[in-house]
XYZ file of N, CA and C in Angstrom:
822
model
N 0.842 -1.190 0.000
C 0.000 0.000 0.000
C 0.875 1.238 0.000
N 0.315 2.334 -0.398
C 1.081 3.574 -0.446
C 0.757 4.419 0.774
N 1.785 4.973 1.388
C 1.602 5.839 2.545
C 1.274 7.245 2.057
N 0.009 7.572 1.986
C -0.444 8.870 1.504
C -0.991 9.646 2.699
N -0.099 10.255 3.478
C -0.499 10.913 4.715
C -1.033 12.306 4.442
N -1.813 12.809 5.408
C -2.226 14.199 5.334
C -1.069 15.101 5.757
N -1.076 16.335 5.311
C -0.036 17.319 5.632
C 1.368 16.779 5.383
N 1.622 16.221 4.190
C 2.928 15.608 3.939
C 4.094 16.596 3.973
N 3.809 17.893 3.783
C 4.879 18.897 3.762
C 5.212 19.460 5.143
N 4.515 18.986 6.160
C 4.818 19.456 7.508
C 6.214 18.992 7.894
N 7.050 19.917 8.341
C 8.428 19.586 8.702
C 8.439 18.960 10.090
N 9.032 17.779 10.193
C 9.127 17.066 11.466
C 10.513 17.250 12.088
N 11.553 17.101 11.275
C 12.929 17.328 11.737
C 13.382 18.683 11.208
N 13.243 19.700 12.058
C 13.493 21.064 11.601
C 14.939 21.292 11.203
N 15.870 20.602 11.830
C 17.283 20.873 11.556
C 17.698 20.456 10.152
N 16.994 19.468 9.572
C 17.355 19.008 8.221
C 16.204 19.150 7.239
N 15.075 19.702 7.698
C 13.941 19.920 6.811
C 13.204 18.657 6.416
N 13.351 17.574 7.178
C 12.698 16.307 6.836
C 11.211 16.394 7.173
N 10.375 16.038 6.215
C 8.933 16.230 6.345
C 8.211 14.963 6.794
N 6.961 15.156 7.159
C 6.090 14.035 7.509
C 5.948 13.080 6.327
N 5.845 13.627 5.116
C 5.742 12.787 3.930
C 6.980 11.930 3.722
N 8.165 12.504 3.975
C 9.403 11.742 3.824
C 9.497 10.653 4.890
N 9.049 10.972 6.106
C 9.060 9.970 7.170
C 8.115 8.820 6.821
N 6.942 9.158 6.263
C 6.011 8.113 5.839
C 6.614 7.263 4.730
N 7.316 7.898 3.794
C 7.974 7.146 2.724
C 9.020 6.204 3.287
N 9.718 6.644 4.321
C 10.703 5.769 4.967
C 10.014 4.539 5.552
N 8.913 4.740 6.297
C 8.185 3.605 6.858
C 7.707 2.659 5.764
N 7.284 3.211 4.642
C 6.819 2.365 3.545
C 7.960 1.536 2.963
N 9.082 2.179 2.658
C 10.189 1.491 2.000
C 10.834 0.441 2.902
N 10.820 0.688 4.221
C 11.496 -0.217 5.150
C 10.501 -0.989 6.009
N 9.278 -1.135 5.508
C 8.234 -1.823 6.272
C 8.619 -3.255 6.612
N 9.180 -3.985 5.657
C 9.507 -5.394 5.918
C 10.504 -5.525 7.062
N 11.497 -4.650 7.080
C 12.513 -4.721 8.130
C 11.924 -4.352 9.493
N 11.099 -3.318 9.507
C 10.474 -2.917 10.767
C 9.534 -3.999 11.277
N 8.712 -4.555 10.398
C 7.740 -5.547 10.823
C 8.418 -6.824 11.314
N 9.584 -7.147 10.761
C 10.322 -8.312 11.251
C 10.700 -8.152 12.716
N 10.852 -6.921 13.169
C 11.211 -6.647 14.569
C 9.992 -6.548 15.482
N 8.856 -6.069 14.963
C 7.769 -5.652 15.852
C 6.492 -6.462 15.735
N 6.246 -7.142 14.624
C 4.960 -7.811 14.418
C 4.691 -8.823 15.529
N 3.472 -8.807 16.040
C 3.066 -9.728 17.087
C 3.397 -9.278 18.488
N 4.122 -8.166 18.620
C 4.554 -7.694 19.940
C 3.894 -6.348 20.253
N 3.447 -6.125 21.477
C 2.971 -4.793 21.826
C 4.083 -3.766 21.601
N 3.688 -2.557 21.252
C 4.651 -1.493 20.991
C 4.231 -0.219 21.718
N 5.204 0.639 21.935
C 4.967 2.030 22.309
C 5.525 2.892 21.193
N 4.843 3.987 20.915
C 5.277 4.925 19.885
C 5.695 6.228 20.531
N 6.819 6.789 20.077
C 7.179 8.142 20.497
C 6.744 9.085 19.391
N 5.792 9.960 19.722
C 5.154 10.828 18.731
C 5.599 12.272 18.881
N 5.836 12.911 17.743
C 6.115 14.348 17.687
C 5.218 14.948 16.609
N 3.919 15.004 16.838
C 3.002 15.424 15.769
C 3.192 16.853 15.297
N 3.796 17.703 16.136
C 4.037 19.087 15.740
C 5.488 19.346 15.402
N 6.257 18.295 15.278
C 7.669 18.440 14.945
C 8.551 18.197 16.146
N 9.814 17.893 15.860
C 10.766 17.550 16.905
C 10.971 18.698 17.891
N 11.010 19.923 17.399
C 11.277 21.079 18.255
C 10.181 21.297 19.289
N 8.959 20.863 18.974
C 7.837 21.053 19.893
C 7.785 19.984 20.969
N 8.657 18.998 20.875
C 8.670 17.928 21.862
C 7.723 16.802 21.486
N 7.764 15.749 22.281
C 6.950 14.586 21.965
C 6.522 13.834 23.206
N 5.864 12.709 22.990
C 5.353 11.905 24.093
C 5.206 10.463 23.626
N 5.173 9.528 24.600
C 4.989 8.117 24.298
C 3.503 7.776 24.261
N 3.112 7.047 23.242
C 1.767 6.485 23.118
C 1.872 5.013 23.455
N 1.390 4.624 24.642
C 1.512 3.240 25.103
C 0.216 2.452 24.974
N -0.890 3.146 24.797
C -2.195 2.507 24.670
C -2.808 2.926 23.344
N -3.705 2.126 22.773
C -4.202 2.427 21.423
C -4.951 3.747 21.371
N -4.655 4.581 20.378
C -5.414 5.814 20.211
C -6.882 5.496 19.931
N -7.739 6.409 20.271
C -9.172 6.186 20.108
C -9.641 6.607 18.715
N -10.734 6.017 18.287
C -11.385 6.411 17.044
C -10.532 6.153 15.821
N -10.639 7.036 14.870
C -9.958 6.874 13.593
C -8.443 6.825 13.756
N -7.927 7.526 14.764
C -6.480 7.533 14.974
C -5.949 6.144 15.298
N -6.812 5.271 15.779
C -6.375 3.937 16.142
C -6.518 2.902 15.041
N -7.017 3.306 13.874
C -7.175 2.357 12.778
C -5.813 1.823 12.340
N -5.737 0.517 12.149
C -4.479 -0.098 11.738
C -3.671 -0.653 12.887
N -4.047 -0.309 14.129
C -3.392 -0.859 15.298
C -4.226 -2.030 15.832
N -3.551 -3.059 16.329
C -4.230 -4.256 16.832
C -4.294 -4.168 18.355
N -5.496 -4.052 18.931
C -5.586 -3.990 20.401
C -5.106 -5.285 21.044
N -4.454 -5.150 22.191
C -3.972 -6.295 22.951
C -4.522 -6.160 24.364
N -5.382 -7.078 24.744
C -6.022 -7.031 26.057
C -5.055 -7.528 27.115
N -4.657 -6.631 27.986
C -3.756 -7.003 29.061
C -4.438 -7.092 30.407
N -5.795 -7.177 30.394
C -6.524 -7.224 31.656
C -6.796 -5.831 32.175
N -5.904 -5.330 32.989
C -6.092 -3.983 33.551
C -5.925 -2.912 32.483
N -5.019 -3.148 31.510
C -4.756 -2.167 30.468
C -4.889 -2.819 29.095
N -5.120 -1.995 28.098
C -5.095 -2.443 26.704
C -3.881 -1.847 26.035
N -3.080 -2.699 25.398
C -1.912 -2.269 24.647
C -2.234 -2.372 23.162
N -1.254 -2.278 22.300
C -1.548 -2.455 20.878
C -0.310 -2.927 20.133
N -0.555 -3.545 18.965
C 0.501 -4.056 18.111
C 0.411 -3.377 16.747
N 1.529 -3.430 16.025
C 1.570 -3.061 14.610
C 2.042 -4.298 13.866
N 1.136 -4.902 13.114
C 1.433 -6.183 12.476
C 1.581 -6.106 10.968
N 1.274 -4.947 10.369
C 1.322 -4.873 8.913
C 1.565 -3.428 8.473
N 1.639 -3.241 7.154
C 1.943 -1.926 6.608
C 0.862 -0.904 6.939
N -0.369 -1.359 7.101
C -1.448 -0.438 7.458
C -1.185 0.198 8.818
N -0.659 -0.594 9.756
C -0.329 -0.045 11.062
C 0.813 0.948 10.998
N 1.791 0.684 10.142
C 2.886 1.641 9.968
C 2.376 2.935 9.345
N 1.434 2.815 8.401
C 0.827 4.015 7.832
C 0.171 4.850 8.923
N -0.580 4.200 9.808
C -1.243 4.950 10.871
C -0.224 5.587 11.805
N 0.884 4.899 12.076
C 1.925 5.487 12.920
C 2.459 6.763 12.277
N 2.736 6.707 10.966
C 3.219 7.898 10.274
C 2.174 9.007 10.307
N 0.918 8.640 10.141
C -0.162 9.626 10.089
C -0.293 10.394 11.398
N -0.054 9.741 12.531
C -0.218 10.431 13.820
C 1.107 11.015 14.327
N 2.099 11.071 13.451
C 3.347 11.739 13.815
C 4.277 10.923 14.672
N 4.176 9.590 14.593
C 5.101 8.733 15.343
C 6.457 8.709 14.649
N 7.518 8.838 15.425
C 8.880 8.752 14.907
C 9.527 7.449 15.343
N 9.444 7.139 16.628
C 10.117 5.955 17.164
C 9.117 4.839 17.450
N 9.558 3.591 17.205
C 8.756 2.406 17.503
C 9.549 1.540 18.479
N 8.932 1.260 19.623
C 9.593 0.509 20.695
C 8.770 -0.733 21.027
N 9.174 -1.919 20.563
C 8.431 -3.133 20.902
C 8.810 -3.699 22.260
N 7.889 -4.475 22.823
C 8.206 -5.290 23.980
C 9.143 -6.420 23.539
N 9.791 -7.051 24.499
C 10.650 -8.205 24.216
C 9.931 -9.523 24.475
N 8.612 -9.470 24.641
C 7.854 -10.691 24.838
C 7.613 -11.381 23.494
N 7.525 -12.704 23.543
C 7.334 -13.485 22.328
C 6.030 -13.090 21.650
N 5.995 -13.096 20.312
C 4.765 -12.737 19.600
C 3.552 -13.496 20.114
N 2.485 -12.746 20.359
C 1.248 -13.338 20.843
C 1.177 -13.536 22.338
N 2.224 -13.127 23.078
C 2.224 -13.288 24.538
C 2.502 -11.937 25.192
N 2.208 -11.880 26.482
C 2.502 -10.677 27.265
C 3.477 -10.944 28.413
N 3.846 -12.187 28.627
C 4.693 -12.497 29.781
C 5.806 -13.485 29.469
N 5.969 -13.877 28.206
C 7.008 -14.839 27.839
C 8.085 -14.107 27.041
N 9.211 -13.867 27.659
C 10.291 -13.093 27.048
C 11.075 -13.979 26.079
N 11.374 -13.455 24.879
C 12.191 -14.233 23.938
C 13.396 -13.455 23.413
N 13.696 -12.309 24.018
C 14.877 -11.531 23.664
C 15.536 -11.026 24.937
N 16.813 -11.250 25.053
C 17.596 -10.633 26.123
C 18.341 -9.450 25.517
N 18.117 -8.267 26.076
C 18.775 -7.060 25.572
C 19.683 -6.502 26.664
N 20.948 -6.347 26.314
C 21.913 -5.684 27.183
C 22.115 -4.285 26.613
N 21.611 -3.293 27.307
C 21.661 -1.906 26.845
C 22.900 -1.244 27.437
N 23.843 -0.886 26.572
C 25.070 -0.200 26.980
C 24.890 1.285 26.693
N 24.616 2.044 27.737
C 24.273 3.465 27.603
C 25.395 4.298 28.228
N 26.338 4.771 27.420
C 27.522 5.429 27.981
C 27.319 6.910 28.268
N 28.088 7.395 29.203
C 28.230 8.837 29.376
C 28.838 9.411 28.108
N 28.374 10.566 27.700
C 28.815 11.135 26.424
C 30.311 11.435 26.403
N 30.928 11.593 27.565
C 32.353 11.901 27.617
C 33.225 10.669 27.431
N 32.610 9.484 27.465
C 33.391 8.256 27.386
C 33.797 7.954 25.952
N 35.039 7.518 25.763
C 35.522 7.104 24.448
C 34.655 5.941 23.958
N 34.119 6.047 22.736
C 33.212 5.020 22.248
C 33.914 3.671 22.090
N 35.238 3.673 21.928
C 35.966 2.412 21.814
C 35.730 1.532 23.042
N 35.538 2.148 24.206
C 35.270 1.385 25.422
C 33.909 0.698 25.317
N 32.945 1.381 24.740
C 31.615 0.800 24.560
C 31.689 -0.379 23.596
N 32.407 -0.195 22.495
C 32.552 -1.270 21.518
C 33.239 -2.484 22.131
N 34.294 -2.250 22.889
C 34.987 -3.360 23.548
C 34.050 -4.095 24.512
N 33.233 -3.336 25.218
C 32.285 -3.957 26.142
C 31.275 -4.815 25.400
N 30.797 -4.329 24.258
C 29.842 -5.107 23.470
C 30.436 -6.454 23.058
N 31.708 -6.446 22.651
C 32.365 -7.700 22.283
C 32.520 -8.616 23.492
N 32.797 -8.038 24.648
C 32.928 -8.850 25.855
C 31.600 -9.489 26.236
N 30.513 -8.711 26.101
C 29.179 -9.258 26.365
C 28.873 -10.380 25.375
N 29.213 -10.152 24.110
C 28.978 -11.187 23.096
C 29.691 -12.487 23.470
N 30.947 -12.384 23.839
C 31.723 -13.584 24.158
C 31.138 -14.309 25.364
N 30.735 -13.555 26.381
C 30.179 -14.160 27.595
C 28.886 -14.894 27.270
N 28.024 -14.284 26.472
C 26.766 -14.926 26.105
C 27.001 -16.129 25.196
N 27.966 -16.017 24.278
C 28.261 -17.128 23.373
C 28.749 -18.345 24.152
N 29.490 -18.114 25.209
C 29.969 -19.220 26.037
C 28.813 -19.959 26.711
N 27.659 -19.313 26.752
C 26.480 -19.923 27.364
C 25.467 -20.353 26.314
N 25.950 -20.508 25.093
C 25.128 -21.101 24.037
C 24.247 -20.144 23.274
N 24.394 -18.840 23.488
C 23.581 -17.863 22.778
C 24.369 -17.270 21.612
N 23.657 -16.662 20.678
C 24.262 -16.111 19.464
C 23.849 -14.652 19.315
N 24.434 -13.759 20.094
C 23.978 -12.368 20.120
C 24.395 -11.577 18.899
N 23.623 -10.538 18.620
C 23.943 -9.579 17.571
C 23.922 -8.178 18.169
N 24.443 -7.221 17.433
C 24.615 -5.863 17.961
C 23.730 -4.878 17.214
N 23.164 -3.948 17.970
C 22.354 -2.880 17.378
C 22.905 -1.518 17.793
N 23.194 -0.680 16.804
C 23.459 0.728 17.083
C 22.112 1.381 17.370
N 22.032 2.128 18.450
C 20.733 2.612 18.914
C 20.243 3.857 18.186
N 21.100 4.461 17.381
C 20.745 5.754 16.815
C 20.977 6.873 17.806
N 21.457 6.525 18.993
C 21.827 7.500 20.012
C 23.315 7.423 20.253
N 23.701 7.223 21.503
C 25.134 7.183 21.808
C 25.617 5.797 22.218
N 24.709 4.826 22.288
C 25.090 3.529 22.809
C 24.819 2.374 21.873
N 24.894 1.168 22.437
C 24.699 -0.068 21.701
C 23.791 -0.998 22.499
N 23.064 -1.827 21.767
C 22.351 -2.944 22.365
C 23.021 -4.235 21.906
N 23.223 -5.146 22.830
C 23.601 -6.513 22.484
C 22.352 -7.355 22.719
N 21.886 -8.021 21.658
C 20.591 -8.693 21.676
C 20.790 -10.181 21.399
N 20.130 -11.014 22.188
C 20.203 -12.457 21.980
C 18.796 -13.045 22.035
N 18.476 -13.881 21.061
C 17.212 -14.605 21.091
C 17.319 -15.752 22.093
N 16.245 -15.973 22.842
C 16.202 -17.052 23.829
C 14.881 -17.798 23.666
N 14.829 -19.003 24.178
C 13.563 -19.729 24.197
C 12.585 -18.962 25.084
N 11.330 -18.797 24.625
C 10.375 -18.021 25.432
C 10.308 -18.513 26.871
N 10.409 -17.570 27.787
C 10.420 -17.890 29.213
C 9.852 -16.716 29.981
N 9.447 -16.935 31.217
C 9.109 -15.781 32.051
C 10.412 -15.120 32.500
N 10.311 -13.920 33.042
C 11.522 -13.161 33.349
C 12.409 -13.884 34.344
N 11.821 -14.653 35.242
C 12.635 -15.356 36.235
C 13.612 -16.319 35.562
N 13.262 -16.761 34.338
C 14.168 -17.643 33.620
C 15.390 -16.937 33.085
N 15.351 -15.612 33.001
C 16.486 -14.827 32.521
C 17.166 -14.034 33.625
N 16.518 -13.909 34.770
C 17.046 -13.039 35.826
C 18.420 -13.483 36.295
N 18.600 -14.784 36.481
C 19.897 -15.271 36.968
C 20.986 -15.015 35.933
N 20.665 -15.241 34.658
C 21.630 -14.978 33.597
C 21.991 -13.504 33.549
N 20.988 -12.651 33.635
C 21.204 -11.213 33.617
C 22.073 -10.769 34.787
N 21.751 -11.249 35.981
C 22.516 -10.876 37.170
C 23.962 -11.360 37.080
N 24.149 -12.562 36.540
C 25.507 -13.114 36.433
C 26.343 -12.307 35.451
N 25.740 -11.862 34.361
C 26.466 -11.043 33.390
C 26.890 -9.718 34.011
N 25.986 -9.064 34.704
C 26.318 -7.785 35.343
C 27.437 -7.985 36.365
N 27.342 -9.031 37.164
C 28.378 -9.298 38.171
C 29.732 -9.549 37.509
N 29.733 -10.263 36.397
C 30.976 -10.544 35.673
C 31.604 -9.247 35.163
N 30.816 -8.402 34.547
C 31.355 -7.164 33.973
C 31.881 -6.229 35.064
N 31.138 -6.087 36.139
C 31.559 -5.178 37.207
C 32.794 -5.716 37.923
N 32.889 -7.038 38.066
C 34.068 -7.616 38.714
C 35.320 -7.366 37.881
N 35.203 -7.413 36.572
C 36.356 -7.218 35.699
C 36.707 -5.747 35.518
N 35.679 -4.883 35.498
C 35.908 -3.460 35.237
C 35.074 -2.619 36.203
N 35.402 -2.612 37.474
C 34.560 -1.898 38.439
C 34.498 -0.404 38.193
N 35.498 0.134 37.525
C 35.529 1.570 37.262
C 34.718 1.956 36.029
N 34.268 0.976 35.287
C 33.662 1.251 33.972
C 32.146 1.351 34.003
N 31.488 0.703 34.968
C 30.043 0.532 34.886
C 29.305 1.098 36.093
N 28.042 1.463 35.833
C 27.081 1.756 36.889
C 25.788 1.039 36.523
N 24.955 0.819 37.509
C 23.656 0.196 37.262
C 22.509 1.098 37.692
N 22.827 2.332 38.037
C 21.813 3.309 38.416
C 21.667 4.342 37.311
N 20.464 4.857 37.148
C 20.221 5.842 36.088
C 20.599 7.251 36.513
N 21.019 7.436 37.753
C 21.383 8.770 38.216
C 22.588 9.279 37.425
N 22.388 10.363 36.689
C 23.443 10.863 35.812
C 24.671 11.334 36.579
N 24.470 11.779 37.820
C 25.609 12.251 38.615
C 26.604 11.128 38.876
N 26.143 9.881 38.824
C 27.016 8.747 39.096
C 27.557 8.101 37.823
N 27.212 8.667 36.663
C 27.553 8.016 35.406
C 28.706 8.689 34.676
N 29.335 9.662 35.271
C 30.393 10.390 34.574
C 31.519 9.435 34.161
N 31.773 9.379 32.865
C 32.845 8.542 32.343
C 32.572 7.055 32.418
N 31.313 6.664 32.611
C 30.981 5.258 32.778
C 29.854 4.836 31.828
N 29.582 3.546 31.830
C 28.512 2.975 31.028
C 27.411 2.495 31.960
N 26.187 2.918 31.696
C 25.047 2.374 32.419
C 24.711 1.009 31.822
N 24.736 -0.022 32.658
C 24.290 -1.355 32.254
C 22.794 -1.452 32.545
N 21.992 -1.344 31.509
C 20.543 -1.381 31.679
C 20.047 -2.750 31.220
N 19.684 -3.587 32.181
C 19.208 -4.935 31.874
C 17.691 -5.024 31.917
N 17.032 -3.901 32.096
C 15.579 -3.921 32.254
C 14.787 -3.864 30.973
N 15.454 -3.787 29.829
C 14.735 -3.664 28.564
C 13.930 -4.905 28.220
N 14.311 -6.058 28.782
C 13.640 -7.311 28.444
C 12.462 -7.630 29.359
N 12.257 -6.853 30.380
C 11.156 -7.114 31.295
C 9.809 -6.974 30.583
N 8.829 -7.836 30.879
C 7.498 -7.644 30.300
C 6.976 -6.243 30.593
N 6.510 -5.566 29.567
C 6.033 -4.198 29.716
C 7.081 -3.155 29.417
N 8.358 -3.549 29.487
C 9.431 -2.631 29.111
C 9.632 -2.706 27.596
N 10.304 -1.722 27.050
C 10.509 -1.682 25.606
C 11.945 -1.316 25.277
N 12.318 -1.580 24.030
C 13.595 -1.129 23.479
C 13.333 -0.721 22.041
N 14.043 0.268 21.567
C 13.805 0.754 20.210
C 14.032 -0.375 19.213
N 13.189 -0.427 18.186
C 13.310 -1.456 17.152
C 14.421 -1.110 16.178
N 15.064 -2.139 15.660
C 15.969 -1.919 14.530
C 15.172 -1.326 13.375
N 15.770 -0.360 12.716
C 15.203 0.373 11.575
C 14.187 1.426 11.992
N 14.008 1.617 13.300
C 13.166 2.730 13.744
C 13.974 4.017 13.705
N 13.397 5.094 13.158
C 14.032 6.404 13.321
C 14.062 6.789 14.793
N 14.947 7.720 15.128
C 15.012 8.266 16.473
C 14.622 9.732 16.438
N 13.988 10.182 17.496
C 13.559 11.576 17.595
C 14.723 12.424 18.088
N 15.722 12.535 17.229
C 16.945 13.269 17.526
C 17.355 14.075 16.301
N 18.093 15.152 16.471
C 18.544 15.919 15.310
C 19.253 15.036 14.288
N 18.968 15.288 13.018
C 19.577 14.520 11.949
C 18.806 13.277 11.555
N 17.772 12.902 12.324
C 16.943 11.727 12.058
C 17.758 10.441 11.974
N 18.564 10.122 13.003
C 19.308 8.860 12.978
C 18.359 7.669 13.085
N 18.882 6.493 12.726
C 18.081 5.268 12.701
C 18.810 4.186 13.494
N 18.092 3.491 14.358
C 18.647 2.323 15.029
C 18.780 1.197 14.006
N 19.878 0.442 14.064
C 20.074 -0.590 13.038
C 21.079 -1.638 13.503
N 20.937 -2.869 12.988
C 21.926 -3.904 13.301
C 23.288 -3.545 12.719
N 24.322 -3.974 13.421
C 25.698 -3.721 12.973
C 26.470 -5.042 12.989
N 27.110 -5.428 11.885
C 27.935 -6.642 11.908
C 29.045 -6.502 12.938
N 29.397 -7.596 13.589
C 30.380 -7.539 14.657
C 31.734 -7.010 14.199
N 32.094 -7.243 12.937
C 33.400 -6.753 12.488
C 33.425 -5.244 12.284
N 32.278 -4.597 12.422
C 32.221 -3.132 12.339
C 32.013 -2.487 13.706
N 31.923 -3.289 14.742
C 31.731 -2.749 16.091
C 33.107 -2.450 16.679
N 33.530 -1.202 16.508
C 34.812 -0.755 17.037
C 34.733 0.737 17.320
N 35.844 1.314 17.688
C 35.855 2.715 18.095
C 35.512 3.696 17.002
N 35.551 3.259 15.748
C 35.235 4.160 14.640
C 33.743 4.223 14.324
N 32.964 3.330 14.924
C 31.534 3.294 14.648
C 30.829 4.503 15.258
N 29.972 5.127 14.491
C 29.102 6.185 14.999
C 27.716 5.578 15.168
N 27.246 5.340 16.401
C 25.958 4.668 16.592
C 24.768 5.487 16.108
N 24.998 6.772 15.809
C 23.932 7.621 15.268
C 24.236 8.025 13.827
N 25.127 7.280 13.170
C 25.610 7.712 11.859
C 24.711 7.373 10.696
N 23.806 6.406 10.855
C 22.889 6.056 9.776
C 21.599 6.834 9.962
N 21.115 7.488 8.900
C 19.987 8.405 9.033
C 18.867 8.075 8.057
N 17.699 8.634 8.342
C 16.560 8.469 7.429
C 16.881 9.000 6.035
N 17.427 10.220 5.885
C 17.740 10.681 4.531
C 18.692 9.752 3.785
N 19.694 9.215 4.475
C 20.632 8.313 3.801
C 19.932 7.040 3.353
N 19.052 6.496 4.197
C 18.374 5.259 3.849
C 17.324 5.468 2.770
N 16.745 6.662 2.703
C 15.773 6.934 1.646
C 16.423 6.930 0.260
N 17.724 7.085 0.234
C 18.435 7.055 -1.045
C 18.778 5.633 -1.478
N 18.461 4.644 -0.649
C 18.777 3.258 -0.963
C 17.490 2.470 -1.166
N 17.608 1.361 -1.838
C 16.494 0.422 -1.944
C 16.493 -0.451 -0.691
N 15.304 -0.941 -0.259
C 15.240 -1.757 0.944
C 16.072 -3.025 0.890
N 16.373 -3.541 -0.301
C 17.166 -4.764 -0.389
C 18.647 -4.477 -0.570
N 19.069 -3.246 -0.266
C 20.474 -2.874 -0.378
C 21.305 -3.762 0.530
N 22.196 -4.530 -0.052
C 22.982 -5.489 0.724
C 24.083 -4.824 1.544
N 24.237 -3.497 1.445
C 25.292 -2.841 2.209
C 24.943 -2.745 3.684
N 23.669 -2.968 4.035
C 23.267 -2.982 5.440
C 22.587 -4.311 5.734
N 22.822 -4.903 6.903
C 22.191 -6.177 7.221
C 20.695 -6.019 7.435
N 19.935 -7.029 7.098
C 18.496 -6.993 7.322
C 18.194 -7.380 8.762
N 17.031 -6.948 9.276
C 16.687 -7.250 10.657
C 16.266 -8.705 10.806
N 15.976 -9.401 9.705
C 15.603 -10.803 9.833
C 16.798 -11.684 10.134
N 17.969 -11.305 9.626
C 19.172 -12.098 9.889
C 20.078 -11.433 10.903
N 19.999 -10.106 10.996
C 20.815 -9.302 11.907
C 22.307 -9.336 11.561
N 22.634 -9.960 10.472
C 24.062 -10.058 10.136
C 24.257 -9.786 8.658
N 25.422 -9.206 8.326
C 25.742 -8.994 6.929
C 26.474 -10.205 6.390
């Protein structure tokens, strides 16, 4: 289907003049990659309907009326969530000014069975990125020793996600693994990490955020734009490119709009590897 949004000339990213129509075209061209990450899973949307400069907000529950067309309601008992399972849902996201798509890590069709372990490496901006890259490789090796096959995602911000698929389980099935990984990293590099979000304690360090996999928590999807200047995009990165020269915010919507979706120069989200 074609993403024919209203007000296509409305500027969303003021710093580069990127419009709502261009953002919708991005969702259309990269729908397969986005849906491979999000279909079947509840999502939250970060919306900036009046543009990035005006600020934005998270949409965690289905919009009412016509604004909710294309979203699949998910009954969670006390709350109703929603999914985006097809191109029609992506069209509606573009129409309501959504920039970022954040899926849950629960297995498709479930609300409490986690099938992705995400290690979020969120560094202080003053930290040399080479330290973050080295940490990602260390996390990969530790997980591989335990039979997992992790891949790396540049977040479109300043950090990296190390992501591993796991057999669907409740969170208690991953808690011990998560705790053991954090203990291993802190024991080896006590000066490098913090586990608190307090920025005053994060100077020159990496926040180890293991909460992205919890039911109800979210992490940005691969191929989702970010609501940041320049319109960067979160995307998988081959391990041989994860080093100090990598710019985790270096891939952008304008750059990807110049490519075809099957461009082999970037790995697809279905394989996560080049």
